[in-house]
Amino acid sequence: MANHSASHPAHVQHHFVDSDQQFDSAKLGMWVFLVNEILFFGGLFCAYIIFRAWYPELFTQAALQLDKVWGGVNTIVLIGSSLTVAMAIRSAQRNEIKGLRINLMITILLACVFLVIKYFEYEHKLHLGIAPGFFWNPAPEVTATLDHPQANIFFSIYYMMTGIHGLHVLVGIGLMIWLYIRAGKGHFSAEYYTPVEITGLYWHLVDLIWIFLFPLLYLIE
Amino acid sequence: MSAQEHHGHHIASVKMLWSVGIGLTILTVLTVVVSSLGLPSPLDILSALAIALAKAFLVATFFMALKWEHRFNAVLLIGAVVFFLLMVGVTLLDTMYRIEVVPSF
């Protein structure tokens, strides 16, 4: 039985001893989920490593089709959003709900900027027939610099890795809209901000994955 | 580790968060610059990975606050990386020593 002599705030579920234990348990659960995410993306990185070991010349040629300026801009956009999500958590810890909502809104906007840039990158490539696997149908200006029988494999990996990463960004936007609405309803305070904290962890992981995707896909030449 | 140590959550300072953000931005610019130097084969990938690892360390330590966290969460992260390396290593032991690459791949 819970110790009822201790103060028991409304947000603490009855199976936890206190607020701190509930907070730590939620965070531990999130870290276990992040381990799962790392190994999930790990399978894709593993595919990348194997194909790169098999066809090193393909990867250096194909990377030239990716625009490292836009890739770099998107990296900085995601770093900025990681910073604002960390600031959002800080605001919640200091009971500054207005600051929490402003930082969440900036994070949502930066995540949208990331996806818009990604959309234009995909659009440009698909226009040139740079499509994954079976759909590979390159325009003459592409084959002039990229002439490799396995060129479609690089782009299968590219679309799969950046696509699933993009999906994670989309999920993150959804989560942060949910946090923004809940913050507006006054659900969060310095005493209770667990959803903000663990969504922040998720968002930093999305940033971490991109930190490796950017050099491995865009900068190898 | 006493309960006292964990009483109250660590609140990151604005200065620290911005320093990490600026550091990550500088490292991003650095990795683009280094990649355009055209370093010879093993050096280019090693420098890119070294910079990416430095950035990952900054994000995990400060943004994800592992520095002030229960150590167990850091153990989980390191464990995930170890198992990832195991997966890659064992797979490469197969794929790198095949007489012939599977033709359709």
mmCIF file of C-alpha atoms in Angstrom:
data_model
loop_
_atom_site.group_PDB
_atom_site.id
_atom_site.type_symbol
_atom_site.label_atom_id
_atom_site.label_comp_id
_atom_site.label_asym_id
_atom_site.label_seq_id
_atom_site.Cartn_x
_atom_site.Cartn_y
_atom_site.Cartn_z
ATOM 1 C CA MET A 1 0.000 0.000 0.000
ATOM 2 C CA ALA A 2 1.124 3.509 -0.705
ATOM 3 C CA ASN A 3 2.267 5.559 2.194
ATOM 4 C CA HIS A 4 -0.650 7.932 2.696
ATOM 5 C CA SER A 5 1.140 9.934 5.318
ATOM 6 C CA ALA A 6 3.215 11.463 2.498
ATOM 7 C CA SER A 7 1.560 14.162 0.428
ATOM 8 C CA HIS A 8 0.020 12.590 -2.648
ATOM 9 C CA PRO A 9 -0.529 15.104 -5.491
ATOM 10 C CA ALA A 10 -3.350 14.517 -7.994
ATOM 11 C CA HIS A 11 -1.000 13.617 -10.890
ATOM 12 C CA VAL A 12 0.637 10.727 -8.999
ATOM 13 C CA GLN A 13 -0.960 7.384 -9.819
ATOM 14 C CA HIS A 14 -1.704 5.203 -6.821
ATOM 15 C CA HIS A 15 0.898 2.514 -7.647
ATOM 16 C CA PHE A 16 3.782 4.991 -7.274
ATOM 17 C CA VAL A 17 5.264 5.961 -3.938
ATOM 18 C CA ASP A 18 5.720 9.596 -4.916
ATOM 19 C CA SER A 19 6.025 12.040 -7.801
ATOM 20 C CA ASP A 20 9.777 11.483 -8.193
ATOM 21 C CA GLN A 21 9.415 7.730 -8.480
ATOM 22 C CA GLN A 22 6.692 8.146 -11.104
ATOM 23 C CA PHE A 23 8.857 10.624 -13.035
ATOM 24 C CA ASP A 24 11.922 8.347 -12.964
ATOM 25 C CA SER A 25 9.856 5.324 -14.022
ATOM 26 C CA ALA A 26 8.382 7.199 -16.989
ATOM 27 C CA LYS A 27 11.851 8.335 -18.007
ATOM 28 C CA LEU A 28 13.312 4.845 -17.679
ATOM 29 C CA GLY A 29 10.481 3.546 -19.866
ATOM 30 C CA MET A 30 11.282 6.190 -22.462
ATOM 31 C CA TRP A 31 14.967 5.273 -22.442
ATOM 32 C CA VAL A 32 14.083 1.613 -23.030
ATOM 33 C CA PHE A 33 11.968 2.752 -25.986
ATOM 34 C CA LEU A 34 14.906 4.828 -27.292
ATOM 35 C CA VAL A 35 17.142 1.732 -27.103
ATOM 36 C CA ASN A 36 14.558 0.014 -29.302
ATOM 37 C CA GLU A 37 14.613 2.983 -31.692
ATOM 38 C CA ILE A 38 18.422 2.949 -31.902
ATOM 39 C CA LEU A 39 18.408 -0.746 -32.804
ATOM 40 C CA PHE A 40 15.544 -0.192 -35.263
ATOM 41 C CA PHE A 41 17.546 2.477 -37.114
ATOM 42 C CA GLY A 42 20.604 0.288 -36.445
ATOM 43 C CA GLY A 43 19.265 -2.292 -38.906
ATOM 44 C CA LEU A 44 19.128 0.408 -41.590
ATOM 45 C CA PHE A 45 22.605 1.691 -40.729
ATOM 46 C CA CYS A 46 23.779 -1.933 -40.933
ATOM 47 C CA ALA A 47 22.366 -2.201 -44.484
ATOM 48 C CA TYR A 48 24.129 1.067 -45.321
ATOM 49 C CA ILE A 49 27.463 -0.243 -44.022
ATOM 50 C CA ILE A 50 27.214 -3.556 -45.901
ATOM 51 C CA PHE A 51 26.333 -1.984 -49.244
ATOM 52 C CA ARG A 52 28.969 0.670 -48.763
ATOM 53 C CA ALA A 53 31.564 -2.022 -48.101
ATOM 54 C CA TRP A 54 30.447 -3.851 -51.255
ATOM 55 C CA TYR A 55 30.221 -0.800 -53.536
ATOM 56 C CA PRO A 56 32.380 2.038 -52.163
ATOM 57 C CA GLU A 57 32.560 3.806 -55.542
ATOM 58 C CA LEU A 58 28.744 3.818 -55.817
ATOM 59 C CA PHE A 59 28.334 5.721 -52.546
ATOM 60 C CA THR A 60 30.869 8.411 -53.449
ATOM 61 C CA GLN A 61 29.265 8.909 -56.880
ATOM 62 C CA ALA A 62 25.657 8.861 -55.697
ATOM 63 C CA ALA A 63 26.252 11.305 -52.830
ATOM 64 C CA LEU A 64 26.935 13.968 -55.478
ATOM 65 C CA GLN A 65 23.212 13.850 -56.320
ATOM 66 C CA LEU A 66 22.404 15.092 -52.806
ATOM 67 C CA ASP A 67 22.611 18.793 -52.042
ATOM 68 C CA LYS A 68 24.888 19.185 -49.031
ATOM 69 C CA VAL A 69 23.843 22.818 -48.533
ATOM 70 C CA TRP A 70 20.192 21.872 -47.909
ATOM 71 C CA GLY A 71 21.284 18.844 -45.891
ATOM 72 C CA GLY A 72 23.450 21.166 -43.763
ATOM 73 C CA VAL A 73 20.644 23.710 -43.361
ATOM 74 C CA ASN A 74 18.322 20.928 -42.195
ATOM 75 C CA THR A 75 20.952 19.758 -39.704
ATOM 76 C CA ILE A 76 21.118 23.237 -38.197
ATOM 77 C CA VAL A 77 17.291 23.469 -38.197
ATOM 78 C CA LEU A 78 17.093 20.222 -36.186
ATOM 79 C CA ILE A 79 19.837 21.358 -33.788
ATOM 80 C CA GLY A 80 17.862 24.575 -33.257
ATOM 81 C CA SER A 81 14.713 22.563 -32.527
ATOM 82 C CA SER A 82 16.616 20.403 -30.030
ATOM 83 C CA LEU A 83 17.729 23.597 -28.310
ATOM 84 C CA THR A 84 14.170 24.971 -28.135
ATOM 85 C CA VAL A 85 12.795 21.672 -26.809
ATOM 86 C CA ALA A 86 15.466 21.757 -24.070
ATOM 87 C CA MET A 87 14.394 25.358 -23.360
ATOM 88 C CA ALA A 88 10.755 24.188 -23.208
ATOM 89 C CA ILE A 89 11.662 21.653 -20.504
ATOM 90 C CA ARG A 90 13.561 24.348 -18.620
ATOM 91 C CA SER A 91 10.495 26.623 -18.792
ATOM 92 C CA ALA A 92 8.266 23.834 -17.442
ATOM 93 C CA GLN A 93 10.706 23.168 -14.587
ATOM 94 C CA ARG A 94 10.572 26.863 -13.694
ATOM 95 C CA ASN A 95 6.760 26.901 -13.895
ATOM 96 C CA GLU A 96 6.863 29.328 -16.847
ATOM 97 C CA ILE A 97 3.946 27.960 -18.859
ATOM 98 C CA LYS A 98 4.017 30.824 -21.359
ATOM 99 C CA GLY A 99 7.694 30.146 -22.101
ATOM 100 C CA LEU A 100 6.901 26.441 -22.386
ATOM 101 C CA ARG A 101 4.254 27.104 -25.029
ATOM 102 C CA ILE A 102 6.433 29.573 -26.975
ATOM 103 C CA ASN A 103 9.347 27.128 -27.064
ATOM 104 C CA LEU A 104 7.064 24.264 -28.111
ATOM 105 C CA MET A 105 5.634 26.428 -30.898
ATOM 106 C CA ILE A 106 9.123 27.336 -32.183
ATOM 107 C CA THR A 107 10.071 23.648 -32.087
ATOM 108 C CA ILE A 108 6.961 22.716 -34.098
ATOM 109 C CA LEU A 109 7.743 25.429 -36.654
ATOM 110 C CA LEU A 110 11.386 24.302 -37.012
ATOM 111 C CA ALA A 111 10.232 20.686 -37.453
ATOM 112 C CA CYS A 112 7.882 21.880 -40.218
ATOM 113 C CA VAL A 113 10.758 23.783 -41.887
ATOM 114 C CA PHE A 114 12.759 20.527 -41.832
ATOM 115 C CA LEU A 115 9.943 18.610 -43.537
ATOM 116 C CA VAL A 116 9.336 21.326 -46.140
ATOM 117 C CA ILE A 117 13.038 21.310 -47.114
ATOM 118 C CA LYS A 118 12.938 17.509 -47.217
ATOM 119 C CA TYR A 119 9.859 17.661 -49.440
ATOM 120 C CA PHE A 120 11.623 19.907 -51.957
ATOM 121 C CA GLU A 121 14.666 17.622 -51.943
ATOM 122 C CA TYR A 122 12.489 14.556 -52.667
ATOM 123 C CA GLU A 123 10.486 16.466 -55.268
ATOM 124 C CA HIS A 124 13.665 17.531 -57.092
ATOM 125 C CA LYS A 125 15.046 13.974 -57.111
ATOM 126 C CA LEU A 126 11.835 12.282 -58.180
ATOM 127 C CA HIS A 127 11.543 14.833 -60.981
ATOM 128 C CA LEU A 128 14.938 13.579 -62.260
ATOM 129 C CA GLY A 129 13.783 9.966 -61.979
ATOM 130 C CA ILE A 130 15.988 9.371 -58.922
ATOM 131 C CA ALA A 131 13.598 6.946 -57.277
ATOM 132 C CA PRO A 132 14.215 3.953 -55.026
ATOM 133 C CA GLY A 133 14.790 0.382 -56.237
ATOM 134 C CA PHE A 134 12.413 -0.777 -58.931
ATOM 135 C CA PHE A 135 11.293 2.779 -59.778
ATOM 136 C CA TRP A 136 14.834 3.947 -60.654
ATOM 137 C CA ASN A 137 14.490 5.768 -63.969
ATOM 138 C CA PRO A 138 17.217 8.435 -64.129
ATOM 139 C CA ALA A 139 17.198 11.377 -66.527
ATOM 140 C CA PRO A 140 20.209 11.739 -68.897
ATOM 141 C CA GLU A 141 21.774 14.515 -66.766
ATOM 142 C CA VAL A 142 21.853 12.086 -63.835
ATOM 143 C CA THR A 143 23.417 9.173 -65.735
ATOM 144 C CA ALA A 144 26.094 11.555 -67.072
ATOM 145 C CA THR A 145 27.706 11.641 -63.604
ATOM 146 C CA LEU A 146 26.165 8.578 -61.976
ATOM 147 C CA ASP A 147 26.729 5.493 -64.069
ATOM 148 C CA HIS A 148 26.563 2.463 -61.805
ATOM 149 C CA PRO A 149 24.468 -0.714 -62.198
ATOM 150 C CA GLN A 150 23.547 -0.656 -58.491
ATOM 151 C CA ALA A 151 22.763 3.088 -58.300
ATOM 152 C CA ASN A 152 19.156 2.320 -57.327
ATOM 153 C CA ILE A 153 20.368 0.568 -54.159
ATOM 154 C CA PHE A 154 21.933 3.746 -52.789
ATOM 155 C CA PHE A 155 18.651 5.565 -53.262
ATOM 156 C CA SER A 156 16.605 2.721 -51.762
ATOM 157 C CA ILE A 157 18.750 3.182 -48.652
ATOM 158 C CA TYR A 158 18.523 6.977 -48.889
ATOM 159 C CA TYR A 159 14.727 7.053 -49.190
ATOM 160 C CA MET A 160 14.187 4.380 -46.542
ATOM 161 C CA MET A 161 16.468 6.023 -43.955
ATOM 162 C CA THR A 162 15.427 9.641 -44.535
ATOM 163 C CA GLY A 163 11.781 8.593 -45.033
ATOM 164 C CA ILE A 164 11.538 6.767 -41.718
ATOM 165 C CA HIS A 165 13.431 9.610 -40.060
ATOM 166 C CA GLY A 166 10.930 12.059 -41.629
ATOM 167 C CA LEU A 167 8.078 9.946 -40.263
ATOM 168 C CA HIS A 168 9.632 10.317 -36.803
ATOM 169 C CA VAL A 169 9.742 14.094 -37.293
ATOM 170 C CA LEU A 170 6.044 14.005 -38.244
ATOM 171 C CA VAL A 171 5.198 11.982 -35.110
ATOM 172 C CA GLY A 172 7.250 14.476 -33.061
ATOM 173 C CA ILE A 173 5.228 17.373 -34.481
ATOM 174 C CA GLY A 174 2.017 15.576 -33.481
ATOM 175 C CA LEU A 175 3.327 14.983 -29.952
ATOM 176 C CA MET A 176 4.369 18.597 -29.555
ATOM 177 C CA ILE A 177 1.000 19.901 -30.761
ATOM 178 C CA TRP A 178 -0.547 17.638 -28.084
ATOM 179 C CA LEU A 179 1.850 19.080 -25.460
ATOM 180 C CA TYR A 180 1.081 22.626 -26.628
ATOM 181 C CA ILE A 181 -2.677 22.059 -26.206
ATOM 182 C CA ARG A 182 -2.249 20.383 -22.806
ATOM 183 C CA ALA A 183 0.045 23.199 -21.630
ATOM 184 C CA GLY A 184 -2.703 25.637 -22.663
ATOM 185 C CA LYS A 185 -5.179 23.716 -20.510
ATOM 186 C CA GLY A 186 -2.853 24.127 -17.542
ATOM 187 C CA HIS A 187 -1.933 20.445 -17.250
ATOM 188 C CA PHE A 188 1.765 21.112 -16.684
ATOM 189 C CA SER A 189 3.675 22.754 -13.862
ATOM 190 C CA ALA A 190 7.061 22.551 -12.143
ATOM 191 C CA GLU A 191 5.594 19.617 -10.156
ATOM 192 C CA TYR A 192 4.343 17.702 -13.190
ATOM 193 C CA TYR A 193 5.866 17.967 -16.689
ATOM 194 C CA THR A 194 6.716 14.305 -17.409
ATOM 195 C CA PRO A 195 5.183 14.261 -20.944
ATOM 196 C CA VAL A 196 7.276 17.326 -21.881
ATOM 197 C CA GLU A 197 10.441 15.684 -20.543
ATOM 198 C CA ILE A 198 10.007 12.347 -22.325
ATOM 199 C CA THR A 199 8.836 13.908 -25.609
ATOM 200 C CA GLY A 200 12.021 16.002 -25.360
ATOM 201 C CA LEU A 201 14.080 12.807 -25.071
ATOM 202 C CA TYR A 202 12.334 11.413 -28.162
ATOM 203 C CA TRP A 203 12.997 14.622 -30.074
ATOM 204 C CA HIS A 204 16.700 14.634 -29.158
ATOM 205 C CA LEU A 205 16.971 11.064 -30.451
ATOM 206 C CA VAL A 206 15.430 12.133 -33.783
ATOM 207 C CA ASP A 207 18.123 14.840 -33.876
ATOM 208 C CA LEU A 208 20.830 12.277 -32.989
ATOM 209 C CA ILE A 209 19.808 9.977 -35.864
ATOM 210 C CA TRP A 210 20.000 12.897 -38.306
ATOM 211 C CA ILE A 211 23.447 13.839 -36.959
ATOM 212 C CA PHE A 212 24.653 10.489 -38.371
ATOM 213 C CA LEU A 213 22.454 10.422 -41.492
ATOM 214 C CA PHE A 214 23.703 13.795 -42.723
ATOM 215 C CA PRO A 215 27.450 13.024 -43.056
ATOM 216 C CA LEU A 216 26.884 9.397 -44.110
ATOM 217 C CA LEU A 217 24.468 10.215 -46.934
ATOM 218 C CA TYR A 218 25.361 13.749 -48.026
ATOM 219 C CA LEU A 219 29.040 14.274 -47.264
ATOM 220 C CA ILE A 220 30.757 11.186 -48.640
ATOM 221 C CA GLU A 221 32.506 11.929 -51.877
ATOM 222 C CA MET B 1 23.489 7.123 -4.613
ATOM 223 C CA SER B 2 21.290 8.593 -1.933
ATOM 224 C CA ALA B 3 17.722 9.735 -2.510
ATOM 225 C CA GLN B 4 18.855 13.176 -1.406
ATOM 226 C CA GLU B 5 21.019 13.597 -4.505
ATOM 227 C CA HIS B 6 18.015 13.190 -6.762
ATOM 228 C CA HIS B 7 15.672 15.392 -4.863
ATOM 229 C CA GLY B 8 14.607 18.150 -7.230
ATOM 230 C CA HIS B 9 15.310 17.912 -10.946
ATOM 231 C CA HIS B 10 18.357 19.440 -12.540
ATOM 232 C CA ILE B 11 17.459 22.659 -14.343
ATOM 233 C CA ALA B 12 19.825 23.440 -17.213
ATOM 234 C CA SER B 13 21.037 27.022 -17.488
ATOM 235 C CA VAL B 14 20.223 29.066 -20.601
ATOM 236 C CA LYS B 15 23.924 29.755 -21.087
ATOM 237 C CA MET B 16 24.781 26.056 -21.095
ATOM 238 C CA LEU B 17 21.982 25.145 -23.525
ATOM 239 C CA TRP B 18 22.939 27.903 -25.956
ATOM 240 C CA SER B 19 26.648 26.979 -25.718
ATOM 241 C CA VAL B 20 25.799 23.388 -26.652
ATOM 242 C CA GLY B 21 23.542 24.575 -29.509
ATOM 243 C CA ILE B 22 26.278 26.871 -30.858
ATOM 244 C CA GLY B 23 28.889 24.129 -30.434
ATOM 245 C CA LEU B 24 26.719 21.720 -32.455
ATOM 246 C CA THR B 25 26.273 24.337 -35.192
ATOM 247 C CA ILE B 26 30.028 24.965 -35.378
ATOM 248 C CA LEU B 27 30.678 21.206 -35.627
ATOM 249 C CA THR B 28 28.085 20.961 -38.442
ATOM 250 C CA VAL B 29 29.851 23.699 -40.415
ATOM 251 C CA LEU B 30 33.191 22.021 -39.643
ATOM 252 C CA THR B 31 32.071 18.639 -41.001
ATOM 253 C CA VAL B 32 30.881 20.252 -44.270
ATOM 254 C CA VAL B 33 34.194 22.133 -44.608
ATOM 255 C CA VAL B 34 36.260 19.006 -43.867
ATOM 256 C CA SER B 35 34.242 16.975 -46.390
ATOM 257 C CA SER B 36 35.036 19.497 -49.148
ATOM 258 C CA LEU B 37 38.804 19.257 -48.483
ATOM 259 C CA GLY B 38 38.823 15.950 -50.385
ATOM 260 C CA LEU B 39 40.786 13.974 -47.813
ATOM 261 C CA PRO B 40 42.088 10.523 -48.910
ATOM 262 C CA SER B 41 39.877 7.477 -48.448
ATOM 263 C CA PRO B 42 39.942 6.306 -44.830
ATOM 264 C CA LEU B 43 40.481 9.822 -43.436
ATOM 265 C CA ASP B 44 37.335 11.370 -44.931
ATOM 266 C CA ILE B 45 34.949 8.856 -43.372
ATOM 267 C CA LEU B 46 36.879 8.792 -40.082
ATOM 268 C CA SER B 47 36.801 12.588 -39.732
ATOM 269 C CA ALA B 48 33.060 12.690 -40.570
ATOM 270 C CA LEU B 49 32.339 9.959 -38.006
ATOM 271 C CA ALA B 50 34.541 11.573 -35.350
ATOM 272 C CA ILE B 51 32.656 14.874 -35.699
ATOM 273 C CA ALA B 52 29.273 13.078 -35.713
ATOM 274 C CA LEU B 53 30.263 11.198 -32.535
ATOM 275 C CA ALA B 54 31.329 14.451 -30.862
ATOM 276 C CA LYS B 55 27.931 15.970 -31.746
ATOM 277 C CA ALA B 56 26.102 12.869 -30.507
ATOM 278 C CA PHE B 57 28.055 13.081 -27.239
ATOM 279 C CA LEU B 58 27.007 16.724 -26.755
ATOM 280 C CA VAL B 59 23.336 15.977 -27.456
ATOM 281 C CA ALA B 60 23.216 12.905 -25.186
ATOM 282 C CA THR B 61 25.210 14.454 -22.327
ATOM 283 C CA PHE B 62 23.658 17.919 -22.157
ATOM 284 C CA PHE B 63 20.383 18.075 -24.123
ATOM 285 C CA MET B 64 19.284 14.612 -22.955
ATOM 286 C CA ALA B 65 20.765 15.512 -19.555
ATOM 287 C CA LEU B 66 22.516 12.176 -19.045
ATOM 288 C CA LYS B 67 25.163 14.060 -17.071
ATOM 289 C CA TRP B 68 22.634 14.645 -14.257
ATOM 290 C CA GLU B 69 20.580 11.493 -14.752
ATOM 291 C CA HIS B 70 20.525 8.141 -12.994
ATOM 292 C CA ARG B 71 23.559 6.319 -14.403
ATOM 293 C CA PHE B 72 21.331 3.449 -15.502
ATOM 294 C CA ASN B 73 19.861 5.508 -18.369
ATOM 295 C CA ALA B 74 23.367 6.113 -19.738
ATOM 296 C CA VAL B 75 24.079 2.379 -19.395
ATOM 297 C CA LEU B 76 20.990 1.707 -21.565
ATOM 298 C CA LEU B 77 22.236 4.098 -24.259
ATOM 299 C CA ILE B 78 25.749 2.647 -24.253
ATOM 300 C CA GLY B 79 24.257 -0.869 -24.255
ATOM 301 C CA ALA B 80 22.206 -0.030 -27.355
ATOM 302 C CA VAL B 81 25.339 1.210 -29.134
ATOM 303 C CA VAL B 82 27.282 -1.943 -28.125
ATOM 304 C CA PHE B 83 24.525 -4.222 -29.452
ATOM 305 C CA PHE B 84 24.347 -2.166 -32.650
ATOM 306 C CA LEU B 85 28.108 -2.649 -33.174
ATOM 307 C CA LEU B 86 27.684 -6.369 -32.460
ATOM 308 C CA MET B 87 24.954 -6.601 -35.105
ATOM 309 C CA VAL B 88 27.111 -4.769 -37.678
ATOM 310 C CA GLY B 89 30.244 -6.742 -36.794
ATOM 311 C CA VAL B 90 28.669 -10.180 -37.020
ATOM 312 C CA THR B 91 26.852 -9.280 -40.256
ATOM 313 C CA LEU B 92 30.082 -8.000 -41.845
ATOM 314 C CA LEU B 93 31.816 -11.257 -40.888
ATOM 315 C CA ASP B 94 29.384 -12.883 -43.305
ATOM 316 C CA THR B 95 29.066 -10.311 -46.082
ATOM 317 C CA MET B 96 32.743 -9.338 -46.330
ATOM 318 C CA TYR B 97 33.982 -12.911 -46.688
ATOM 319 C CA ARG B 98 31.618 -14.269 -49.317
ATOM 320 C CA ILE B 99 33.344 -15.702 -52.405
ATOM 321 C CA GLU B 100 30.817 -13.876 -54.534
ATOM 322 C CA VAL B 101 28.315 -11.165 -53.722
ATOM 323 C CA VAL B 102 24.732 -12.375 -54.236
ATOM 324 C CA PRO B 103 24.318 -11.434 -57.932
ATOM 325 C CA SER B 104 20.976 -9.628 -57.655
ATOM 326 C CA PHE B 105 22.304 -7.346 -54.932
#
